[in-house]
Amino acid sequence: GAGVSQSPRYKVAKRGQDVALRCDPISGHVSLFWYQQALGQGPEFLTYFQNEAQLDKSGLPSDRFFAERPEGSVSTLKIQRTQQEDSAVYLCASSFSLNTEAFFGQGTRLTVV
Amino acid sequence: GQQLNQSPQSMFIQEGEDVSMNCTSSSIFNTWLWYKQDPGEGPVLLIALYKAGELTSNGRLTAQFGITRKDSFLNISASIPSDVGIYFCAGLNYGGSQGNLIFGKGTKLSVKP
Protein backbone atom coordinates (compact mmCIF):
# COMPACT_ATOMS: atom_id res chain seq x y z
CA GLY A 1 0.00 0.00 0.00
CA ALA A 2 0.92 3.66 -0.12
CA GLY A 3 1.61 3.90 3.59
CA VAL A 4 1.56 2.01 6.86
CA SER A 5 -2.02 1.05 7.65
CA GLN A 6 -3.28 0.28 11.15
CA SER A 7 -6.61 -1.08 12.25
CA PRO A 8 -8.79 -0.45 14.02
CA ARG A 9 -8.25 3.31 14.34
CA TYR A 10 -10.10 3.31 17.65
CA LYS A 11 -10.78 0.52 20.11
CA VAL A 12 -12.69 0.65 23.37
CA ALA A 13 -12.15 -2.40 25.56
CA LYS A 14 -13.59 -3.36 28.89
CA ARG A 15 -11.02 -4.01 31.58
CA GLY A 16 -9.93 -7.63 31.38
CA GLN A 17 -10.78 -8.01 27.69
CA ASP A 18 -8.19 -9.20 25.16
CA VAL A 19 -7.49 -6.97 22.14
CA ALA A 20 -5.62 -7.42 18.86
CA LEU A 21 -4.20 -4.49 16.90
CA ARG A 22 -3.19 -4.92 13.29
CA CYS A 23 -0.42 -3.29 11.26
CA ASP A 24 0.00 -3.51 7.49
CA PRO A 25 3.49 -2.20 6.69
CA ILE A 26 4.56 -0.65 3.42
CA SER A 27 5.00 -3.41 0.86
CA GLY A 28 8.58 -4.67 0.76
CA HIS A 29 9.58 -3.19 4.10
CA VAL A 30 11.67 -5.63 6.06
CA SER A 31 11.66 -3.94 9.44
CA LEU A 32 8.53 -3.33 11.52
CA PHE A 33 8.27 -1.54 14.86
CA TRP A 34 5.61 -1.03 17.53
CA TYR A 35 5.49 2.01 19.80
CA GLN A 36 3.16 3.02 22.64
CA GLN A 37 2.25 6.69 23.03
CA ALA A 38 0.50 7.78 26.22
CA LEU A 39 -1.45 11.04 26.24
CA GLY A 40 0.90 14.02 26.25
CA GLN A 41 4.01 11.87 25.92
CA GLY A 42 6.39 10.87 23.18
CA PRO A 43 6.22 7.40 21.64
CA GLU A 44 7.94 4.63 23.60
CA PHE A 45 9.51 1.63 21.88
CA LEU A 46 7.82 -1.74 22.41
CA THR A 47 9.28 -4.23 19.97
CA TYR A 48 10.63 -4.72 16.46
CA PHE A 49 10.81 -7.37 13.76
CA GLN A 50 13.08 -8.03 10.87
CA ASN A 51 10.98 -10.09 8.49
CA GLU A 52 9.27 -12.64 10.74
CA ALA A 53 11.95 -12.61 13.42
CA GLN A 54 11.25 -10.60 16.56
CA LEU A 55 14.70 -9.20 17.27
CA ASP A 56 13.94 -6.98 20.25
CA LYS A 57 11.00 -7.11 22.62
CA SER A 58 12.65 -5.32 25.49
CA GLY A 59 10.06 -2.52 25.49
CA LEU A 60 7.00 -4.72 26.06
CA PRO A 61 5.70 -3.60 29.47
CA SER A 62 4.47 -6.99 30.69
CA ASP A 63 3.86 -10.57 29.60
CA ARG A 64 0.29 -9.54 28.75
CA PHE A 65 1.73 -7.94 25.61
CA PHE A 66 2.57 -10.17 22.68
CA ALA A 67 3.47 -9.33 19.08
CA GLU A 68 3.82 -11.52 16.03
CA ARG A 69 4.60 -11.22 12.34
CA PRO A 70 4.31 -14.81 11.13
CA GLU A 71 4.83 -14.25 7.40
CA GLY A 72 7.10 -11.24 7.58
CA SER A 73 4.48 -8.73 6.45
CA VAL A 74 1.35 -8.01 8.54
CA SER A 75 1.92 -7.79 12.28
CA THR A 76 -0.46 -8.10 15.21
CA LEU A 77 0.03 -6.67 18.68
CA LYS A 78 -2.06 -8.52 21.22
CA ILE A 79 -2.81 -7.33 24.72
CA GLN A 80 -4.35 -9.81 27.09
CA ARG A 81 -6.48 -8.92 30.12
CA THR A 82 -6.33 -5.21 29.35
CA GLN A 83 -5.84 -2.75 32.21
CA GLN A 84 -6.63 0.97 32.36
CA GLU A 85 -2.93 1.83 32.16
CA ASP A 86 -2.84 0.17 28.72
CA SER A 87 -4.92 3.07 27.34
CA ALA A 88 -2.70 4.78 24.78
CA VAL A 89 -2.12 5.21 21.06
CA TYR A 90 -0.26 2.25 19.59
CA LEU A 91 1.90 3.24 16.62
CA CYS A 92 3.37 0.93 14.04
CA ALA A 93 6.29 1.90 11.79
CA SER A 94 8.08 0.12 8.98
CA SER A 95 11.32 0.66 7.09
CA PHE A 96 12.88 -0.82 3.98
CA SER A 97 15.81 -2.05 5.99
CA LEU A 98 17.59 -1.31 9.24
CA ASN A 99 19.05 2.20 9.40
CA THR A 100 16.69 3.64 6.78
CA GLU A 101 13.82 5.99 7.53
CA ALA A 102 10.93 4.39 9.40
CA PHE A 103 7.43 5.49 8.31
CA PHE A 104 4.69 5.61 10.93
CA GLY A 105 1.04 4.62 10.61
CA GLN A 106 -1.79 6.72 12.04
CA GLY A 107 -1.98 4.59 15.15
CA THR A 108 -4.71 2.76 17.04
CA ARG A 109 -6.17 4.64 20.00
CA LEU A 110 -6.99 2.09 22.70
CA THR A 111 -9.23 3.13 25.58
CA VAL A 112 -9.74 0.66 28.42
CA VAL A 113 -12.82 1.34 30.52
CA GLY B 1 11.23 4.14 29.88
CA GLN B 2 14.06 6.53 29.15
CA GLN B 3 13.05 9.82 27.51
CA LEU B 4 14.86 12.90 26.34
CA ASN B 5 14.40 16.35 27.94
CA GLN B 6 12.71 18.53 25.37
CA SER B 7 11.93 22.23 25.84
CA PRO B 8 9.86 24.24 25.79
CA GLN B 9 6.85 22.00 26.44
CA SER B 10 4.62 24.40 24.55
CA MET B 11 4.81 27.69 22.77
CA PHE B 12 2.59 30.11 20.95
CA ILE B 13 3.61 31.54 17.63
CA GLN B 14 2.51 34.40 15.51
CA GLU B 15 2.78 33.99 11.79
CA GLY B 16 6.18 35.15 10.59
CA GLU B 17 7.99 34.55 13.89
CA ASP B 18 11.05 32.35 14.21
CA VAL B 19 10.76 29.37 16.56
CA SER B 20 13.43 27.48 18.45
CA MET B 21 13.24 24.28 20.50
CA ASN B 22 15.87 21.96 21.89
CA CYS B 23 16.49 18.54 23.30
CA THR B 24 19.05 17.28 25.81
CA SER B 25 20.00 13.87 27.06
CA SER B 26 22.29 12.32 29.65
CA SER B 27 23.18 9.67 27.06
CA ILE B 28 25.19 9.96 23.88
CA PHE B 29 23.39 9.34 20.60
CA ASN B 30 24.93 8.80 17.19
CA THR B 31 21.81 9.96 15.35
CA TRP B 32 19.29 12.69 16.18
CA LEU B 33 15.94 13.03 14.41
CA TRP B 34 13.16 15.58 14.52
CA TYR B 35 9.54 14.57 13.86
CA LYS B 36 6.27 16.47 13.59
CA GLN B 37 2.98 14.91 14.67
CA ASP B 38 -0.42 16.31 13.74
CA PRO B 39 -3.56 15.31 15.69
CA GLY B 40 -4.68 11.79 14.87
CA GLU B 41 -1.61 11.08 12.76
CA GLY B 42 1.67 9.29 13.21
CA PRO B 43 4.99 11.18 13.47
CA VAL B 44 6.51 12.38 10.20
CA LEU B 45 10.28 12.74 9.88
CA LEU B 46 11.47 16.32 9.28
CA ILE B 47 15.25 16.20 9.61
CA ALA B 48 17.85 13.52 10.38
CA LEU B 49 21.32 14.31 11.79
CA TYR B 50 24.10 11.74 11.67
CA LYS B 51 27.29 13.55 12.74
CA ALA B 52 28.25 15.53 15.84
CA GLY B 53 28.30 19.24 14.94
CA GLU B 54 26.24 18.69 11.80
CA LEU B 55 23.92 21.52 10.79
CA THR B 56 21.18 20.54 8.35
CA SER B 57 18.39 22.51 6.70
CA ASN B 58 15.12 21.42 5.15
CA GLY B 59 13.34 24.47 3.75
CA ARG B 60 12.52 26.76 6.67
CA LEU B 61 13.73 24.16 9.17
CA THR B 62 17.28 24.02 10.51
CA ALA B 63 18.57 21.50 13.00
CA GLN B 64 21.93 20.90 14.63
CA PHE B 65 23.51 17.85 16.23
CA GLY B 66 25.33 19.03 19.35
CA ILE B 67 29.08 18.55 19.50
CA THR B 68 28.78 16.57 22.74
CA ARG B 69 26.25 14.23 21.05
CA LYS B 70 23.92 14.88 23.97
CA ASP B 71 21.80 17.64 22.52
CA SER B 72 20.12 18.99 19.41
CA PHE B 73 18.06 22.01 18.45
CA LEU B 74 15.45 22.72 15.79
CA ASN B 75 14.72 26.18 14.40
CA ILE B 76 11.74 27.12 12.25
CA SER B 77 12.06 30.42 10.43
CA ALA B 78 9.18 32.65 9.35
CA SER B 79 6.51 30.36 10.82
CA ILE B 80 3.24 29.76 8.98
CA PRO B 81 -0.09 28.44 10.33
CA SER B 82 0.54 24.90 9.12
CA ASP B 83 3.60 24.69 11.39
CA VAL B 84 1.18 24.15 14.29
CA GLY B 85 1.55 20.67 15.78
CA ILE B 86 3.72 18.69 18.15
CA TYR B 87 7.43 18.39 17.45
CA PHE B 88 9.43 15.49 18.84
CA CYS B 89 13.14 15.01 19.02
CA ALA B 90 14.37 11.43 18.98
CA GLY B 91 17.76 9.88 19.61
CA LEU B 92 19.05 6.65 18.21
CA ASN B 93 21.15 4.49 20.50
CA TYR B 94 24.42 3.34 19.03
CA GLY B 95 23.99 0.02 17.24
CA GLY B 96 20.22 0.26 17.14
CA SER B 97 18.00 0.38 14.10
CA GLN B 98 16.51 3.62 12.92
CA GLY B 99 13.16 2.56 14.31
CA ASN B 100 14.45 1.89 17.80
CA LEU B 101 14.29 5.51 18.87
CA ILE B 102 14.13 7.27 22.23
CA PHE B 103 11.65 10.14 21.94
CA GLY B 104 11.33 13.41 23.84
CA LYS B 105 7.98 14.45 25.33
CA GLY B 106 7.36 16.94 22.55
CA THR B 107 6.99 20.67 22.03
CA LYS B 108 3.47 21.77 21.20
CA LEU B 109 3.28 24.69 18.79
CA SER B 110 0.06 26.69 18.81
CA VAL B 111 -1.09 29.90 17.17
CA LYS B 112 -1.30 33.00 19.36
CA PRO B 113 -4.92 33.97 19.95
PDB file of C-alpha atoms in Angstrom:
ATOM      1  CA  GLY A   1       0.000   0.000   0.000  1.00  0.00           C
ATOM      2  CA  ALA A   2       0.924   3.662  -0.116  1.00  0.00           C
ATOM      3  CA  GLY A   3       1.614   3.899   3.589  1.00  0.00           C
ATOM      4  CA  VAL A   4       1.559   2.012   6.858  1.00  0.00           C
ATOM      5  CA  SER A   5      -2.017   1.047   7.651  1.00  0.00           C
ATOM      6  CA  GLN A   6      -3.280   0.282  11.146  1.00  0.00           C
ATOM      7  CA  SER A   7      -6.615  -1.077  12.247  1.00  0.00           C
ATOM      8  CA  PRO A   8      -8.795  -0.448  14.019  1.00  0.00           C
ATOM      9  CA  ARG A   9      -8.247   3.310  14.339  1.00  0.00           C
ATOM     10  CA  TYR A  10     -10.099   3.313  17.650  1.00  0.00           C
ATOM     11  CA  LYS A  11     -10.782   0.524  20.112  1.00  0.00           C
ATOM     12  CA  VAL A  12     -12.693   0.653  23.372  1.00  0.00           C
ATOM     13  CA  ALA A  13     -12.147  -2.401  25.559  1.00  0.00           C
ATOM     14  CA  LYS A  14     -13.590  -3.362  28.892  1.00  0.00           C
ATOM     15  CA  ARG A  15     -11.019  -4.011  31.577  1.00  0.00           C
ATOM     16  CA  GLY A  16      -9.933  -7.631  31.385  1.00  0.00           C
ATOM     17  CA  GLN A  17     -10.779  -8.015  27.693  1.00  0.00           C
ATOM     18  CA  ASP A  18      -8.190  -9.195  25.156  1.00  0.00           C
ATOM     19  CA  VAL A  19      -7.490  -6.970  22.137  1.00  0.00           C
ATOM     20  CA  ALA A  20      -5.622  -7.417  18.855  1.00  0.00           C
ATOM     21  CA  LEU A  21      -4.200  -4.493  16.900  1.00  0.00           C
ATOM     22  CA  ARG A  22      -3.190  -4.923  13.285  1.00  0.00           C
ATOM     23  CA  CYS A  23      -0.422  -3.293  11.262  1.00  0.00           C
ATOM     24  CA  ASP A  24       0.004  -3.508   7.488  1.00  0.00           C
ATOM     25  CA  PRO A  25       3.487  -2.200   6.686  1.00  0.00           C
ATOM     26  CA  ILE A  26       4.563  -0.654   3.425  1.00  0.00           C
ATOM     27  CA  SER A  27       4.998  -3.405   0.860  1.00  0.00           C
ATOM     28  CA  GLY A  28       8.578  -4.675   0.764  1.00  0.00           C
ATOM     29  CA  HIS A  29       9.584  -3.186   4.104  1.00  0.00           C
ATOM     30  CA  VAL A  30      11.671  -5.633   6.062  1.00  0.00           C
ATOM     31  CA  SER A  31      11.657  -3.941   9.441  1.00  0.00           C
ATOM     32  CA  LEU A  32       8.531  -3.327  11.516  1.00  0.00           C
ATOM     33  CA  PHE A  33       8.269  -1.544  14.864  1.00  0.00           C
ATOM     34  CA  TRP A  34       5.607  -1.032  17.526  1.00  0.00           C
ATOM     35  CA  TYR A  35       5.494   2.010  19.802  1.00  0.00           C
ATOM     36  CA  GLN A  36       3.157   3.022  22.638  1.00  0.00           C
ATOM     37  CA  GLN A  37       2.254   6.693  23.027  1.00  0.00           C
ATOM     38  CA  ALA A  38       0.498   7.778  26.219  1.00  0.00           C
ATOM     39  CA  LEU A  39      -1.454  11.041  26.241  1.00  0.00           C
ATOM     40  CA  GLY A  40       0.902  14.025  26.250  1.00  0.00           C
ATOM     41  CA  GLN A  41       4.006  11.870  25.920  1.00  0.00           C
ATOM     42  CA  GLY A  42       6.390  10.873  23.181  1.00  0.00           C
ATOM     43  CA  PRO A  43       6.222   7.399  21.638  1.00  0.00           C
ATOM     44  CA  GLU A  44       7.943   4.634  23.596  1.00  0.00           C
ATOM     45  CA  PHE A  45       9.515   1.632  21.884  1.00  0.00           C
ATOM     46  CA  LEU A  46       7.819  -1.740  22.414  1.00  0.00           C
ATOM     47  CA  THR A  47       9.281  -4.229  19.966  1.00  0.00           C
ATOM     48  CA  TYR A  48      10.626  -4.723  16.463  1.00  0.00           C
ATOM     49  CA  PHE A  49      10.806  -7.368  13.758  1.00  0.00           C
ATOM     50  CA  GLN A  50      13.082  -8.031  10.868  1.00  0.00           C
ATOM     51  CA  ASN A  51      10.977 -10.085   8.486  1.00  0.00           C
ATOM     52  CA  GLU A  52       9.265 -12.640  10.735  1.00  0.00           C
ATOM     53  CA  ALA A  53      11.946 -12.611  13.419  1.00  0.00           C
ATOM     54  CA  GLN A  54      11.248 -10.596  16.564  1.00  0.00           C
ATOM     55  CA  LEU A  55      14.703  -9.202  17.266  1.00  0.00           C
ATOM     56  CA  ASP A  56      13.944  -6.976  20.248  1.00  0.00           C
ATOM     57  CA  LYS A  57      10.999  -7.108  22.616  1.00  0.00           C
ATOM     58  CA  SER A  58      12.653  -5.318  25.487  1.00  0.00           C
ATOM     59  CA  GLY A  59      10.060  -2.522  25.492  1.00  0.00           C
ATOM     60  CA  LEU A  60       6.998  -4.716  26.059  1.00  0.00           C
ATOM     61  CA  PRO A  61       5.699  -3.598  29.474  1.00  0.00           C
ATOM     62  CA  SER A  62       4.470  -6.988  30.687  1.00  0.00           C
ATOM     63  CA  ASP A  63       3.856 -10.570  29.600  1.00  0.00           C
ATOM     64  CA  ARG A  64       0.292  -9.541  28.752  1.00  0.00           C
ATOM     65  CA  PHE A  65       1.735  -7.940  25.608  1.00  0.00           C
ATOM     66  CA  PHE A  66       2.567 -10.167  22.679  1.00  0.00           C
ATOM     67  CA  ALA A  67       3.467  -9.326  19.077  1.00  0.00           C
ATOM     68  CA  GLU A  68       3.823 -11.519  16.027  1.00  0.00           C
ATOM     69  CA  ARG A  69       4.604 -11.219  12.345  1.00  0.00           C
ATOM     70  CA  PRO A  70       4.305 -14.809  11.127  1.00  0.00           C
ATOM     71  CA  GLU A  71       4.830 -14.250   7.403  1.00  0.00           C
ATOM     72  CA  GLY A  72       7.095 -11.242   7.580  1.00  0.00           C
ATOM     73  CA  SER A  73       4.477  -8.730   6.451  1.00  0.00           C
ATOM     74  CA  VAL A  74       1.349  -8.014   8.543  1.00  0.00           C
ATOM     75  CA  SER A  75       1.923  -7.791  12.281  1.00  0.00           C
ATOM     76  CA  THR A  76      -0.462  -8.099  15.213  1.00  0.00           C
ATOM     77  CA  LEU A  77       0.035  -6.668  18.678  1.00  0.00           C
ATOM     78  CA  LYS A  78      -2.064  -8.520  21.219  1.00  0.00           C
ATOM     79  CA  ILE A  79      -2.807  -7.327  24.718  1.00  0.00           C
ATOM     80  CA  GLN A  80      -4.351  -9.811  27.088  1.00  0.00           C
ATOM     81  CA  ARG A  81      -6.482  -8.923  30.119  1.00  0.00           C
ATOM     82  CA  THR A  82      -6.329  -5.206  29.352  1.00  0.00           C
ATOM     83  CA  GLN A  83      -5.845  -2.750  32.212  1.00  0.00           C
ATOM     84  CA  GLN A  84      -6.625   0.966  32.364  1.00  0.00           C
ATOM     85  CA  GLU A  85      -2.934   1.828  32.162  1.00  0.00           C
ATOM     86  CA  ASP A  86      -2.843   0.168  28.722  1.00  0.00           C
ATOM     87  CA  SER A  87      -4.916   3.073  27.344  1.00  0.00           C
ATOM     88  CA  ALA A  88      -2.705   4.783  24.778  1.00  0.00           C
ATOM     89  CA  VAL A  89      -2.120   5.207  21.058  1.00  0.00           C
ATOM     90  CA  TYR A  90      -0.257   2.252  19.590  1.00  0.00           C
ATOM     91  CA  LEU A  91       1.898   3.239  16.624  1.00  0.00           C
ATOM     92  CA  CYS A  92       3.366   0.926  14.040  1.00  0.00           C
ATOM     93  CA  ALA A  93       6.288   1.905  11.790  1.00  0.00           C
ATOM     94  CA  SER A  94       8.082   0.118   8.980  1.00  0.00           C
ATOM     95  CA  SER A  95      11.321   0.659   7.095  1.00  0.00           C
ATOM     96  CA  PHE A  96      12.878  -0.824   3.978  1.00  0.00           C
ATOM     97  CA  SER A  97      15.808  -2.051   5.993  1.00  0.00           C
ATOM     98  CA  LEU A  98      17.589  -1.315   9.242  1.00  0.00           C
ATOM     99  CA  ASN A  99      19.051   2.203   9.400  1.00  0.00           C
ATOM    100  CA  THR A 100      16.693   3.643   6.782  1.00  0.00           C
ATOM    101  CA  GLU A 101      13.824   5.988   7.533  1.00  0.00           C
ATOM    102  CA  ALA A 102      10.928   4.389   9.396  1.00  0.00           C
ATOM    103  CA  PHE A 103       7.433   5.490   8.313  1.00  0.00           C
ATOM    104  CA  PHE A 104       4.690   5.607  10.935  1.00  0.00           C
ATOM    105  CA  GLY A 105       1.044   4.624  10.612  1.00  0.00           C
ATOM    106  CA  GLN A 106      -1.793   6.719  12.039  1.00  0.00           C
ATOM    107  CA  GLY A 107      -1.978   4.591  15.148  1.00  0.00           C
ATOM    108  CA  THR A 108      -4.712   2.765  17.042  1.00  0.00           C
ATOM    109  CA  ARG A 109      -6.168   4.644  20.000  1.00  0.00           C
ATOM    110  CA  LEU A 110      -6.994   2.093  22.705  1.00  0.00           C
ATOM    111  CA  THR A 111      -9.227   3.135  25.579  1.00  0.00           C
ATOM    112  CA  VAL A 112      -9.739   0.659  28.419  1.00  0.00           C
ATOM    113  CA  VAL A 113     -12.824   1.341  30.517  1.00  0.00           C
TER     114      VAL A 113
ATOM    115  CA  GLY B   1      11.227   4.139  29.884  1.00  0.00           C
ATOM    116  CA  GLN B   2      14.056   6.528  29.151  1.00  0.00           C
ATOM    117  CA  GLN B   3      13.055   9.823  27.513  1.00  0.00           C
ATOM    118  CA  LEU B   4      14.857  12.900  26.340  1.00  0.00           C
ATOM    119  CA  ASN B   5      14.399  16.349  27.935  1.00  0.00           C
ATOM    120  CA  GLN B   6      12.710  18.531  25.375  1.00  0.00           C
ATOM    121  CA  SER B   7      11.933  22.232  25.838  1.00  0.00           C
ATOM    122  CA  PRO B   8       9.862  24.244  25.793  1.00  0.00           C
ATOM    123  CA  GLN B   9       6.853  22.003  26.440  1.00  0.00           C
ATOM    124  CA  SER B  10       4.624  24.397  24.554  1.00  0.00           C
ATOM    125  CA  MET B  11       4.810  27.694  22.775  1.00  0.00           C
ATOM    126  CA  PHE B  12       2.590  30.106  20.951  1.00  0.00           C
ATOM    127  CA  ILE B  13       3.613  31.541  17.632  1.00  0.00           C
ATOM    128  CA  GLN B  14       2.506  34.405  15.508  1.00  0.00           C
ATOM    129  CA  GLU B  15       2.782  33.986  11.789  1.00  0.00           C
ATOM    130  CA  GLY B  16       6.177  35.147  10.592  1.00  0.00           C
ATOM    131  CA  GLU B  17       7.990  34.554  13.889  1.00  0.00           C
ATOM    132  CA  ASP B  18      11.047  32.351  14.211  1.00  0.00           C
ATOM    133  CA  VAL B  19      10.755  29.375  16.563  1.00  0.00           C
ATOM    134  CA  SER B  20      13.430  27.480  18.445  1.00  0.00           C
ATOM    135  CA  MET B  21      13.242  24.282  20.497  1.00  0.00           C
ATOM    136  CA  ASN B  22      15.871  21.955  21.890  1.00  0.00           C
ATOM    137  CA  CYS B  23      16.495  18.542  23.303  1.00  0.00           C
ATOM    138  CA  THR B  24      19.049  17.276  25.812  1.00  0.00           C
ATOM    139  CA  SER B  25      20.001  13.866  27.059  1.00  0.00           C
ATOM    140  CA  SER B  26      22.288  12.324  29.647  1.00  0.00           C
ATOM    141  CA  SER B  27      23.185   9.673  27.056  1.00  0.00           C
ATOM    142  CA  ILE B  28      25.192   9.962  23.880  1.00  0.00           C
ATOM    143  CA  PHE B  29      23.389   9.344  20.597  1.00  0.00           C
ATOM    144  CA  ASN B  30      24.928   8.802  17.189  1.00  0.00           C
ATOM    145  CA  THR B  31      21.812   9.963  15.353  1.00  0.00           C
ATOM    146  CA  TRP B  32      19.287  12.685  16.180  1.00  0.00           C
ATOM    147  CA  LEU B  33      15.940  13.027  14.414  1.00  0.00           C
ATOM    148  CA  TRP B  34      13.165  15.582  14.518  1.00  0.00           C
ATOM    149  CA  TYR B  35       9.538  14.565  13.863  1.00  0.00           C
ATOM    150  CA  LYS B  36       6.271  16.472  13.594  1.00  0.00           C
ATOM    151  CA  GLN B  37       2.984  14.905  14.666  1.00  0.00           C
ATOM    152  CA  ASP B  38      -0.419  16.307  13.736  1.00  0.00           C
ATOM    153  CA  PRO B  39      -3.560  15.311  15.687  1.00  0.00           C
ATOM    154  CA  GLY B  40      -4.676  11.790  14.867  1.00  0.00           C
ATOM    155  CA  GLU B  41      -1.615  11.083  12.764  1.00  0.00           C
ATOM    156  CA  GLY B  42       1.673   9.292  13.215  1.00  0.00           C
ATOM    157  CA  PRO B  43       4.989  11.177  13.471  1.00  0.00           C
ATOM    158  CA  VAL B  44       6.510  12.384  10.197  1.00  0.00           C
ATOM    159  CA  LEU B  45      10.285  12.739   9.882  1.00  0.00           C
ATOM    160  CA  LEU B  46      11.471  16.321   9.276  1.00  0.00           C
ATOM    161  CA  ILE B  47      15.247  16.198   9.611  1.00  0.00           C
ATOM    162  CA  ALA B  48      17.853  13.521  10.378  1.00  0.00           C
ATOM    163  CA  LEU B  49      21.321  14.311  11.789  1.00  0.00           C
ATOM    164  CA  TYR B  50      24.103  11.742  11.668  1.00  0.00           C
ATOM    165  CA  LYS B  51      27.294  13.550  12.742  1.00  0.00           C
ATOM    166  CA  ALA B  52      28.254  15.534  15.835  1.00  0.00           C
ATOM    167  CA  GLY B  53      28.298  19.236  14.943  1.00  0.00           C
ATOM    168  CA  GLU B  54      26.239  18.686  11.800  1.00  0.00           C
ATOM    169  CA  LEU B  55      23.922  21.524  10.789  1.00  0.00           C
ATOM    170  CA  THR B  56      21.185  20.544   8.349  1.00  0.00           C
ATOM    171  CA  SER B  57      18.388  22.505   6.703  1.00  0.00           C
ATOM    172  CA  ASN B  58      15.118  21.422   5.151  1.00  0.00           C
ATOM    173  CA  GLY B  59      13.338  24.472   3.747  1.00  0.00           C
ATOM    174  CA  ARG B  60      12.524  26.757   6.673  1.00  0.00           C
ATOM    175  CA  LEU B  61      13.730  24.161   9.173  1.00  0.00           C
ATOM    176  CA  THR B  62      17.282  24.024  10.505  1.00  0.00           C
ATOM    177  CA  ALA B  63      18.572  21.502  13.001  1.00  0.00           C
ATOM    178  CA  GLN B  64      21.935  20.901  14.630  1.00  0.00           C
ATOM    179  CA  PHE B  65      23.510  17.847  16.226  1.00  0.00           C
ATOM    180  CA  GLY B  66      25.334  19.026  19.348  1.00  0.00           C
ATOM    181  CA  ILE B  67      29.084  18.549  19.500  1.00  0.00           C
ATOM    182  CA  THR B  68      28.780  16.567  22.744  1.00  0.00           C
ATOM    183  CA  ARG B  69      26.252  14.226  21.046  1.00  0.00           C
ATOM    184  CA  LYS B  70      23.923  14.879  23.970  1.00  0.00           C
ATOM    185  CA  ASP B  71      21.796  17.640  22.517  1.00  0.00           C
ATOM    186  CA  SER B  72      20.122  18.986  19.413  1.00  0.00           C
ATOM    187  CA  PHE B  73      18.063  22.013  18.446  1.00  0.00           C
ATOM    188  CA  LEU B  74      15.449  22.721  15.793  1.00  0.00           C
ATOM    189  CA  ASN B  75      14.718  26.177  14.398  1.00  0.00           C
ATOM    190  CA  ILE B  76      11.743  27.121  12.249  1.00  0.00           C
ATOM    191  CA  SER B  77      12.063  30.421  10.430  1.00  0.00           C
ATOM    192  CA  ALA B  78       9.180  32.648   9.349  1.00  0.00           C
ATOM    193  CA  SER B  79       6.508  30.360  10.817  1.00  0.00           C
ATOM    194  CA  ILE B  80       3.237  29.762   8.983  1.00  0.00           C
ATOM    195  CA  PRO B  81      -0.093  28.444  10.334  1.00  0.00           C
ATOM    196  CA  SER B  82       0.537  24.897   9.125  1.00  0.00           C
ATOM    197  CA  ASP B  83       3.600  24.692  11.388  1.00  0.00           C
ATOM    198  CA  VAL B  84       1.183  24.151  14.287  1.00  0.00           C
ATOM    199  CA  GLY B  85       1.547  20.670  15.778  1.00  0.00           C
ATOM    200  CA  ILE B  86       3.721  18.693  18.148  1.00  0.00           C
ATOM    201  CA  TYR B  87       7.434  18.394  17.446  1.00  0.00           C
ATOM    202  CA  PHE B  88       9.431  15.489  18.842  1.00  0.00           C
ATOM    203  CA  CYS B  89      13.138  15.008  19.023  1.00  0.00           C
ATOM    204  CA  ALA B  90      14.374  11.430  18.975  1.00  0.00           C
ATOM    205  CA  GLY B  91      17.763   9.884  19.606  1.00  0.00           C
ATOM    206  CA  LEU B  92      19.054   6.653  18.208  1.00  0.00           C
ATOM    207  CA  ASN B  93      21.150   4.494  20.501  1.00  0.00           C
ATOM    208  CA  TYR B  94      24.418   3.342  19.034  1.00  0.00           C
ATOM    209  CA  GLY B  95      23.994   0.024  17.243  1.00  0.00           C
ATOM    210  CA  GLY B  96      20.217   0.257  17.140  1.00  0.00           C
ATOM    211  CA  SER B  97      18.000   0.378  14.101  1.00  0.00           C
ATOM    212  CA  GLN B  98      16.508   3.617  12.918  1.00  0.00           C
ATOM    213  CA  GLY B  99      13.161   2.562  14.311  1.00  0.00           C
ATOM    214  CA  ASN B 100      14.452   1.888  17.799  1.00  0.00           C
ATOM    215  CA  LEU B 101      14.289   5.508  18.870  1.00  0.00           C
ATOM    216  CA  ILE B 102      14.130   7.266  22.232  1.00  0.00           C
ATOM    217  CA  PHE B 103      11.646  10.143  21.944  1.00  0.00           C
ATOM    218  CA  GLY B 104      11.333  13.409  23.842  1.00  0.00           C
ATOM    219  CA  LYS B 105       7.979  14.450  25.327  1.00  0.00           C
ATOM    220  CA  GLY B 106       7.356  16.939  22.549  1.00  0.00           C
ATOM    221  CA  THR B 107       6.994  20.670  22.025  1.00  0.00           C
ATOM    222  CA  LYS B 108       3.475  21.773  21.199  1.00  0.00           C
ATOM    223  CA  LEU B 109       3.278  24.692  18.795  1.00  0.00           C
ATOM    224  CA  SER B 110       0.056  26.691  18.812  1.00  0.00           C
ATOM    225  CA  VAL B 111      -1.094  29.898  17.165  1.00  0.00           C
ATOM    226  CA  LYS B 112      -1.299  32.998  19.365  1.00  0.00           C
ATOM    227  CA  PRO B 113      -4.923  33.967  19.949  1.00  0.00           C
TER     228      PRO B 113
END
